[in-house]
Tab-separated table of C-alpha atoms and ligand atoms in Angstrom:
chain	number	residue	atom	x	y	z
A	32	UNK	CA	91.136	131.427	109.075
A	33	UNK	CA	93.980	133.698	110.101
A	34	UNK	CA	97.273	133.349	108.346
A	35	UNK	CA	99.645	131.690	110.797
A	36	UNK	CA	102.441	134.050	111.745
A	37	UNK	CA	104.795	131.224	112.609
A	38	UNK	CA	104.889	127.463	112.638
A	39	UNK	CA	104.089	125.751	115.882
A	40	UNK	CA	107.310	123.791	116.522
A	41	UNK	CA	105.941	120.345	117.254
A	42	UNK	CA	102.774	120.495	115.192
A	43	UNK	CA	103.449	117.527	112.932
A	44	UNK	CA	100.577	115.835	111.114
A	45	UNK	CA	100.775	112.732	108.965
A	46	UNK	CA	98.547	111.886	106.033
A	47	UNK	CA	98.355	108.368	104.616
A	48	UNK	CA	96.664	108.917	101.271
A	49	UNK	CA	96.611	108.699	97.494
A	50	UNK	CA	98.227	111.098	95.054
A	51	UNK	CA	96.057	113.355	92.888
A	52	UNK	CA	98.323	114.977	90.293
A	53	UNK	CA	95.759	117.718	89.663
A	54	UNK	CA	96.463	118.833	93.215
A	55	UNK	CA	92.834	119.181	94.231
A	56	UNK	CA	92.321	116.141	96.432
A	57	UNK	CA	94.362	113.387	98.041
A	58	UNK	CA	97.641	113.944	99.801
A	59	UNK	CA	98.288	117.134	97.832
A	60	UNK	CA	95.151	118.738	99.278
A	61	UNK	CA	96.068	117.431	102.726
A	62	UNK	CA	99.596	118.870	102.669
A	63	UNK	CA	98.446	122.220	101.302
A	64	UNK	CA	95.848	122.438	104.046
A	65	UNK	CA	98.329	121.518	106.783
A	66	UNK	CA	100.704	124.160	105.452
A	67	UNK	CA	98.024	126.848	105.576
A	68	UNK	CA	97.502	126.125	109.253
A	69	UNK	CA	101.218	126.261	110.065
A	70	UNK	CA	101.321	122.510	110.588
A	71	UNK	CA	104.224	120.438	109.297
A	72	UNK	CA	102.888	117.713	107.010
A	73	UNK	CA	104.377	114.277	106.400
A	74	UNK	CA	102.811	112.019	103.783
A	75	UNK	CA	102.746	108.286	103.134
A	76	UNK	CA	101.592	107.523	99.580
A	77	UNK	CA	99.198	104.617	99.103
A	78	UNK	CA	98.252	104.938	95.455
A	79	UNK	CA	99.043	106.952	92.375
A	80	UNK	CA	96.084	108.212	90.405
A	81	UNK	CA	96.159	109.805	86.971
A	82	UNK	CA	93.315	112.300	87.057
A	83	UNK	CA	92.280	115.863	86.412
A	84	UNK	CA	89.127	117.878	86.927
A	85	UNK	CA	87.377	115.816	84.225
A	86	UNK	CA	87.835	112.396	85.792
A	87	UNK	CA	90.094	109.610	87.019
A	88	UNK	CA	92.010	107.893	84.199
A	89	UNK	CA	94.029	105.373	86.117
A	90	UNK	CA	94.580	104.117	89.667
A	91	UNK	CA	97.698	102.168	90.659
A	92	UNK	CA	97.945	100.939	94.231
A	93	UNK	CA	101.431	100.840	95.690
A	94	UNK	CA	102.549	97.503	97.193
A	95	UNK	CA	101.497	97.280	100.826
A	96	UNK	CA	105.065	96.704	102.009
A	97	UNK	CA	106.133	99.940	100.320
A	98	UNK	CA	103.337	101.793	102.119
A	99	UNK	CA	104.518	100.273	105.394
A	100	UNK	CA	108.166	101.104	104.689
A	101	UNK	CA	107.193	104.749	104.185
A	102	UNK	CA	105.206	104.703	107.408
A	103	UNK	CA	108.069	103.136	109.352
A	104	UNK	CA	110.549	105.640	107.938
A	105	UNK	CA	108.410	108.543	109.079
A	106	UNK	CA	107.547	107.111	112.489
A	107	UNK	CA	111.120	105.986	113.238
A	108	UNK	CA	112.138	109.616	112.984
A	109	UNK	CA	109.179	111.920	113.633
A	110	UNK	CA	106.545	112.121	116.344
A	111	UNK	CA	103.261	113.149	114.707
A	112	UNK	CA	100.624	114.703	116.940
A	113	UNK	CA	97.877	113.209	114.794
A	114	UNK	CA	97.420	111.230	111.562
A	115	UNK	CA	94.684	110.919	108.971
A	116	UNK	CA	93.969	108.425	106.247
A	117	UNK	CA	92.613	109.194	102.784
A	118	UNK	CA	92.247	106.769	99.885
A	119	UNK	CA	93.935	103.537	100.967
A	120	UNK	CA	93.228	101.437	97.882
A	121	UNK	CA	93.239	97.803	98.925
A	122	UNK	CA	91.961	95.726	101.827
A	123	UNK	CA	95.515	94.489	102.317
A	124	UNK	CA	96.804	98.032	102.825
A	125	UNK	CA	93.896	98.960	105.111
A	126	UNK	CA	94.592	95.868	107.227
A	127	UNK	CA	98.293	96.732	107.318
A	128	UNK	CA	97.492	100.264	108.511
A	129	UNK	CA	95.211	98.721	111.112
A	130	UNK	CA	98.065	96.521	112.296
A	131	UNK	CA	100.512	99.445	112.351
A	132	UNK	CA	97.985	101.611	114.205
A	133	UNK	CA	98.175	99.283	117.209
A	134	UNK	CA	101.333	101.153	118.160
A	135	UNK	CA	100.213	104.684	117.227
A	136	UNK	CA	100.422	106.898	120.303
A	137	UNK	CA	98.451	109.655	118.547
A	138	UNK	CA	94.851	109.879	117.327
A	139	UNK	CA	93.921	108.586	113.881
A	140	UNK	CA	91.282	110.228	111.721
A	141	UNK	CA	89.827	107.890	109.119
A	142	UNK	CA	88.321	109.489	106.019
A	143	UNK	CA	86.956	106.285	104.428
A	144	UNK	CA	87.413	107.455	100.827
A	145	UNK	CA	85.719	105.068	98.406
A	146	UNK	CA	84.831	106.976	95.237
A	147	UNK	CA	85.936	110.207	93.599
A	148	UNK	CA	83.519	113.074	93.015
A	149	UNK	CA	83.221	111.759	89.445
A	150	UNK	CA	81.985	108.432	90.756
A	151	UNK	CA	85.224	106.571	89.986
A	152	UNK	CA	86.053	103.851	92.498
A	153	UNK	CA	89.207	104.425	94.536
A	154	UNK	CA	89.144	101.190	96.549
A	155	UNK	CA	88.837	97.489	95.848
A	156	UNK	CA	85.538	95.710	96.587
A	157	UNK	CA	86.807	94.031	99.747
A	158	UNK	CA	87.961	97.372	101.207
A	159	UNK	CA	84.644	98.021	102.954
A	160	UNK	CA	85.088	95.057	105.287
A	161	UNK	CA	88.687	96.118	105.953
A	162	UNK	CA	87.522	99.652	106.810
A	163	UNK	CA	85.148	98.116	109.366
A	164	UNK	CA	88.119	96.333	110.936
A	165	UNK	CA	90.040	99.644	111.083
A	166	UNK	CA	87.260	101.513	112.921
A	167	UNK	CA	88.342	100.554	116.468
A	168	UNK	CA	91.530	102.526	115.812
A	169	UNK	CA	89.623	105.579	114.581
A	170	UNK	CA	89.393	108.533	116.937
A	171	UNK	CA	87.121	110.051	114.298
A	172	UNK	CA	85.647	108.614	111.100
A	173	UNK	CA	84.267	110.988	108.458
A	174	UNK	CA	81.994	109.084	106.028
A	175	UNK	CA	79.841	110.778	103.427
A	176	UNK	CA	76.336	109.446	102.813
A	177	UNK	CA	77.531	106.800	100.344
A	178	UNK	CA	80.348	105.614	102.620
A	179	UNK	CA	78.025	105.515	105.640
A	180	UNK	CA	75.634	103.272	103.723
A	181	UNK	CA	78.470	101.008	102.566
A	182	UNK	CA	80.065	100.711	106.006
A	183	UNK	CA	76.803	99.893	107.774
A	184	UNK	CA	74.751	98.229	105.028
A	185	UNK	CA	71.872	100.562	105.941
A	186	UNK	CA	69.931	102.374	103.205
A	187	UNK	CA	69.644	105.935	104.520
A	188	UNK	CA	66.082	107.013	103.845
A	189	UNK	CA	65.043	108.557	107.156
A	190	UNK	CA	66.674	110.415	110.073
A	191	UNK	CA	66.234	107.225	112.099
A	192	UNK	CA	68.265	105.321	109.511
A	193	UNK	CA	71.069	107.875	109.825
A	194	UNK	CA	70.987	107.716	113.642
A	195	UNK	CA	71.118	103.914	113.505
A	196	UNK	CA	74.034	103.978	111.033
A	197	UNK	CA	76.020	106.402	113.225
A	198	UNK	CA	75.232	104.237	116.256
A	199	UNK	CA	76.500	101.184	114.361
A	200	UNK	CA	79.822	102.886	113.560
A	201	UNK	CA	80.277	103.584	117.274
A	202	UNK	CA	79.432	99.946	117.964
A	203	UNK	CA	82.091	98.910	115.439
A	204	UNK	CA	84.616	100.900	117.476
A	205	UNK	CA	84.822	104.447	116.097
A	206	UNK	CA	85.146	106.941	118.978
A	207	UNK	CA	83.533	109.876	117.134
A	208	UNK	CA	81.627	109.937	113.842
A	209	UNK	CA	81.236	112.884	111.500
A	210	UNK	CA	78.607	111.998	108.892
A	211	UNK	CA	78.708	114.279	105.840
A	212	UNK	CA	75.104	114.097	104.713
A	213	UNK	CA	75.297	116.479	101.760
A	214	UNK	CA	72.631	118.940	100.752
A	215	UNK	CA	69.358	118.926	102.627
A	216	UNK	CA	66.752	121.691	102.164
A	217	UNK	CA	69.262	124.115	100.646
A	218	UNK	CA	71.786	123.582	103.460
A	219	UNK	CA	74.824	121.380	103.717
A	220	UNK	CA	74.382	119.100	106.722
A	221	UNK	CA	76.882	117.287	108.922
A	222	UNK	CA	76.112	115.175	111.983
A	223	UNK	CA	78.673	114.741	114.741
A	224	UNK	CA	78.123	111.614	116.809
A	225	UNK	CA	79.832	111.252	120.170
A	226	UNK	CA	78.207	107.977	121.138
A	227	UNK	CA	76.031	109.845	123.652
A	228	UNK	CA	74.415	112.352	121.313
A	229	UNK	CA	74.250	113.391	117.691
A	230	UNK	CA	74.667	117.079	116.900
A	231	UNK	CA	73.537	118.435	113.524
A	232	UNK	CA	75.702	121.173	112.044
A	233	UNK	CA	74.341	123.125	109.067
A	234	UNK	CA	76.389	125.233	106.718
A	235	UNK	CA	75.647	127.253	103.635
A	236	UNK	CA	75.307	125.351	100.380
A	237	UNK	CA	77.009	127.044	97.432
A	238	UNK	CA	75.875	126.499	93.877
A	239	UNK	CA	79.093	125.220	92.293
A	240	UNK	CA	80.378	121.990	90.809
A	241	UNK	CA	83.915	122.850	91.911
A	242	UNK	CA	83.986	120.740	95.039
A	243	UNK	CA	86.834	118.372	94.173
A	244	UNK	CA	88.823	117.758	97.341
A	245	UNK	CA	86.223	119.147	99.755
A	246	UNK	CA	86.199	115.952	101.821
A	247	UNK	CA	89.991	115.825	101.943
A	248	UNK	CA	90.195	119.467	103.021
A	249	UNK	CA	87.567	118.941	105.739
A	250	UNK	CA	89.401	116.021	107.327
A	251	UNK	CA	92.738	117.833	106.883
A	252	UNK	CA	91.535	120.984	108.649
A	253	UNK	CA	90.317	118.819	111.544
A	254	UNK	CA	93.700	117.055	111.584
A	255	UNK	CA	95.582	120.376	111.463
A	256	UNK	CA	93.600	121.875	114.346
A	257	UNK	CA	94.274	118.796	116.467
A	258	UNK	CA	97.975	119.079	115.548
A	259	UNK	CA	97.842	122.672	116.821
A	260	UNK	CA	96.668	121.404	120.195
A	261	UNK	CA	92.956	122.154	120.015
A	262	UNK	CA	90.888	119.672	121.984
A	263	UNK	CA	87.236	120.718	121.754
A	264	UNK	CA	86.109	118.445	118.903
A	265	UNK	CA	82.768	120.149	118.364
A	266	UNK	CA	84.470	123.528	117.941
A	267	UNK	CA	87.174	121.980	115.749
A	268	UNK	CA	84.547	120.496	113.468
A	269	UNK	CA	82.464	123.664	113.316
A	270	UNK	CA	85.582	125.570	112.323
A	271	UNK	CA	86.560	122.973	109.741
A	272	UNK	CA	83.102	122.983	108.147
A	273	UNK	CA	83.213	126.758	107.969
A	274	UNK	CA	86.681	126.609	106.414
A	275	UNK	CA	85.450	124.187	103.732
A	276	UNK	CA	82.500	126.510	102.996
A	277	UNK	CA	85.008	129.307	102.447
A	278	UNK	CA	87.151	127.008	100.287
A	279	UNK	CA	84.144	126.081	98.156
A	280	UNK	CA	83.002	129.688	97.921
A	281	UNK	CA	86.488	130.838	96.866
A	282	UNK	CA	86.973	128.120	94.255
A	283	UNK	CA	88.503	129.547	91.088
A	284	UNK	CA	87.225	127.170	88.406
A	285	UNK	CA	90.648	125.731	87.626
A	286	UNK	CA	90.365	123.106	84.882
A	287	UNK	CA	87.605	122.164	82.473
A	288	UNK	CA	85.504	119.968	84.748
A	289	UNK	CA	84.770	119.675	88.458
A	290	UNK	CA	87.396	122.066	89.747
A	291	UNK	CA	89.213	121.880	93.078
A	292	UNK	CA	88.197	123.795	96.161
A	293	UNK	CA	90.505	126.666	97.118
A	294	UNK	CA	93.096	125.647	99.694
A	295	UNK	CA	94.975	128.940	99.742
A	296	UNK	CA	93.986	131.465	102.372
A	297	UNK	CA	92.313	134.364	100.623
A	298	UNK	CA	91.685	137.583	102.439
A	299	UNK	CA	87.965	137.770	101.773
A	300	UNK	CA	85.515	135.659	103.673
A	301	UNK	CA	82.179	135.420	101.888
A	302	UNK	CA	79.639	137.839	103.386
A	303	UNK	CA	77.151	135.004	103.687
A	304	UNK	CA	79.364	133.323	106.270
A	305	UNK	CA	80.322	136.251	108.427
A	306	UNK	CA	77.050	136.550	110.361
B	3	PLP	N1	92.009	110.869	97.462
B	3	PLP	C1	92.320	110.781	96.159
B	3	PLP	C2	93.651	110.281	95.738
B	3	PLP	C3	91.370	111.161	95.230
B	3	PLP	O1	91.697	111.059	93.949
B	3	PLP	C4	90.102	111.642	95.674
B	3	PLP	C5	89.092	112.060	94.710
B	3	PLP	O2	89.280	112.104	93.534
B	3	PLP	C6	89.840	111.707	97.021
B	3	PLP	C7	90.824	111.329	97.873
B	3	PLP	C8	88.545	112.199	97.584
B	3	PLP	O3	88.257	113.473	97.153
B	3	PLP	P1	87.099	114.349	97.814
B	3	PLP	O4	87.721	115.145	98.897
B	3	PLP	O5	86.648	115.196	96.666
B	3	PLP	O6	86.063	113.410	98.311
């Protein structure tokens, strides 16, 4: 990614997400990523977590009306080009975002965050059904393997299972689906579903445990590129996947556990990615 020489004046992106005080994931990762792309970031906080690279110690969901008041305050004043959701916490808050999204005149990217990389739950049990209700408002939904199984109720054992699950998300109303399938045969695999076709996108798998925030950064790069006016979703997603590979490669082992991916722009791209 090139360092932006100036901010694009009207490139405003909104994240509706949880706070990660370690700065690796959640709204902190989103805002850092927006900033790196020269995109102005606004943020509505849904939950406060107490966590570090070793694990999540506490999760406190903010009252839904406080989430909505933040959203109203931002939208009464600013015109985002695009918004994304991260960890939303409760079914009540997801339903409230769904209700509010009826009047969004910009695309919404739904990253259906359910658990942290340590396996700690970040949503209540009834959130899955609420996420299904939100899908008709999603321009793009970005589930990982676990979230795809939860949202569809399909155990993903074969490629056919994955195709059926992606199909089901389209049926539930999501315009585009980006399934983050994880590591397959030494590669990291993503599948972009348009409703008409599924395109597999492979990227290099790096041998590191420092992947905290990778999902947040992926959906934030996509959001930032849309805020910058890019419209070719396949190219946007290819670029975002590549950017996350660079972020994972450049991770600096901050902390004692699963460290965050690198959100700063570093000069060196890994040789393995330049071909
Ligand atoms: N949002 C918050 C507030 C989190 O704490 C986490 C993970 O800990 C996430 C989102 C998802 O992080 P990742 O991008 O690693 O999936």
